[in-house]
Amino acid sequence: MKNKEIARIFERMGTLLEIQGENVFKVRAYFKAAENLQHLAEDVVQLRQEARLEEIPGIGKALREKITEYLDLGKIPAYEELIKEVPESLLDIVHIPSVGPKKAKLFYDERKIKNIEELKKQAEEGGLAGLPGIKEKTIANILNGIRIVQAGQERMNLGTAIRTAEEFIAQLEVLKEVKRIEVAGSLRRAKETIRDIDILVDSSASKKVMDTFVNLPQVKSINGHGESKSSVMTKEHVQVDLRVVEPDQFGAALLYFTGSKNFNVKLRQIAMKQQMKVNEYGIFSTKGTEEQRVAGKTEAECFSALGLPYVPPELREDIGEERIFSGKKIPRLIELKDIKGEVHVHSTWSDGRNSIQEMVEAARQRGYEYLAISDHSPRLRVAGGVSPENLLKKKKEIEALNEKHQDFRVLFGTEVEIDADGNLDYNDKILSDFDVVVAAIHSGFEQGREQLTRRLIKACQHKSVNVIAHPTGVHLGKREPYDVDLKQLCQAAVDGGTALEINSFPVRLDLNSDNAYFAREQGVKFMINSDAHQVAHMAYIKFGVALARRAWLTKDDVLNTLPLKDFLKAIKRKKG
Ligand code: DGT
Ligand code: CA
């Protein structure tokens, strides 16, 4: 859709103008317009045809003209002008943590730095020294920021990977030549970050499938185009590999290409001990004089031929494989359908895009029994935290909705800020009035390990707090987790009867699977939440569930698998 293309240009123009030092209102107008276009349900092309461009909220005459220009000319002349004045590559620099538009301009004006590579070189070689406001610590932060961003470019988050894979699958599965199609690789294992996407197709007409694949509209360039394997790069710089295999090999191929590499190595060792062999074509017995194929059509058949239980893909690495191969019994892992509700979503009362009613409708459609609307507290001003006076109105709105629905319960919640000393942003009386309290840190990340841990522990001990949101504060590709003593935090959570969150938002995924596995061993209970800021985000819960599976979590470890009555009992128990 043109909406997204124009939104992207407006976003870039906003940043370039910001670098130029344009006035904040003008800059903000571009960002606002970009955001509104990004979320617009209707197509601008159609709006234009029907002379209804005026109906797009938050877009004035000047920007409306630019939309028209783009639709007519395929470009926006003002943007073309702008990138003659300010190199476009500065946009990459602005997005490095601890740089921003002012420093980008400073580096460009004073040191002629135009891109990340030049910035990195100068930062390493002392070239930034002496610039106003640039201390040694700033330079260290910038180098760290470059490292995080570059690592993030190498590996995409689970959300981007799934979206890309789903687009490809949707266009390939309709071919009559495609009998079966599955994702493999790290995406099937639901790793938090993914380098490239592996897709496997069962077909005996490989040429047709491959020709279609490399010619799909999202393909930007072709890395390879063969009968059994092809590889492309998308316009969003994502590599997608497609393999076509014969039906009776599909299971063995799926097993092999799901990996992880280490898991495959272990499987081969196990096979060898039983005079067997495993590869992407099947499982073979090497007992007799002639090799004999004993399995390959399905994964289940392959595992059973090796005398192993079926290992869910999420467990096929790291912690998972260690445990399995040392004989640990695989429990019935939590599944998406076990989730009965969630307690961390936002509404228009703070920085969400949908009303409480719309969020509730979406939750009902997902089959939930309850949903806590947990908007931010006032301290988080950028997110429009809810003032104590407005809380009363919000509560009334929730009560009215509850009158309407007999089979669903809207809970009155909050995502309350934990301040620099571990105190909460509402007083105790207000806090005790909520059905559910989610507590979170959004600032002061740079505090040391001790202080950060102390803040979180104090929040855990508060009698109204039910769950600590995104406990390590990681922002994939942007910010590393803050330094927290997880062991102490787990202890406080267990003692205080406070759950830890598995936040499903794709750039968060926090706690991650390693941390969640550790926390579970300490006896921690969890809540898996989407942290949705609009209806569409509620689907993110599947990432949290996949992550929980990687951490060996069962239904019993996760409180929001409880039906409403039991869930309420579980959270009330804390209040006493
Ligand atoms: P990534 O880095 O996020 O793409 O991770 P994966 O696991 O998707 O890795 P990738 O795409 O290189 O390969 C997909 C799977 O194929 C991998 O998990 C296991 C299998 N595989 C690929 N190359 C080898 C290999 O050299 N040896 C073995 N045993 N397995 C391999
Ligand atoms: Ca891969």
XYZ file of C-alpha atoms in Angstrom, residues 156 160-175 178-189 194-203 206 209-210 212-214 216 218-219 226-232 234 238-246 250 253-259:
73
model
C 15.669 -9.719 12.972
C 9.419 -9.447 11.541
C 10.442 -13.018 10.752
C 6.963 -14.459 11.231
C 5.328 -11.696 9.220
C 7.752 -12.249 6.332
C 7.387 -16.018 6.445
C 3.595 -15.772 6.517
C 3.593 -13.510 3.445
C 5.667 -16.016 1.487
C 3.687 -19.007 2.681
C 0.362 -17.390 1.809
C 1.480 -16.952 -1.798
C 3.024 -20.388 -2.190
C 0.497 -22.605 -0.453
C -2.149 -21.716 -3.032
C -0.149 -23.462 -5.793
C 2.524 -27.486 -3.173
C 1.349 -30.386 -1.037
C 2.689 -29.189 2.264
C 4.624 -26.135 3.415
C 6.330 -25.503 6.768
C 8.821 -23.097 8.252
C 11.998 -24.668 9.574
C 15.192 -23.247 11.111
C 15.387 -20.898 14.056
C 11.946 -19.492 13.246
C 10.302 -22.860 13.876
C 12.291 -23.113 17.089
C 16.365 -14.897 13.509
C 19.133 -14.557 10.928
C 17.314 -15.959 7.922
C 14.045 -17.704 7.176
C 13.953 -21.334 6.088
C 10.877 -22.702 4.355
C 10.309 -26.294 3.328
C 7.883 -27.478 0.651
C 6.658 -30.938 -0.206
C 6.227 -31.094 -3.969
C 9.945 -28.289 -7.884
C 7.454 -23.830 -7.115
C 10.934 -22.338 -7.386
C 7.069 -18.765 -8.513
C 9.125 -18.197 -5.363
C 11.925 -16.155 -6.932
C 7.234 -13.010 -5.872
C 8.523 -8.848 -2.269
C 11.730 -10.274 -3.748
C 17.975 -24.124 -8.204
C 15.750 -27.197 -8.352
C 16.066 -28.200 -4.711
C 17.097 -24.916 -3.106
C 16.578 -21.247 -3.876
C 17.394 -18.180 -1.848
C 16.184 -14.614 -2.139
C 13.407 -9.261 0.201
C 15.405 -10.419 4.833
C 16.923 -13.575 3.407
C 14.462 -16.362 2.685
C 15.629 -19.857 1.710
C 13.237 -22.320 0.134
C 13.843 -26.039 -0.178
C 11.655 -28.471 -2.064
C 11.709 -32.129 -1.037
C 9.932 -35.347 -2.007
C 9.562 -34.461 4.234
C 14.121 -32.833 5.931
C 11.953 -30.897 8.383
C 13.859 -32.428 11.264
C 17.215 -31.631 9.694
C 16.451 -28.074 8.611
C 14.730 -27.196 11.871
C 18.001 -27.753 13.642
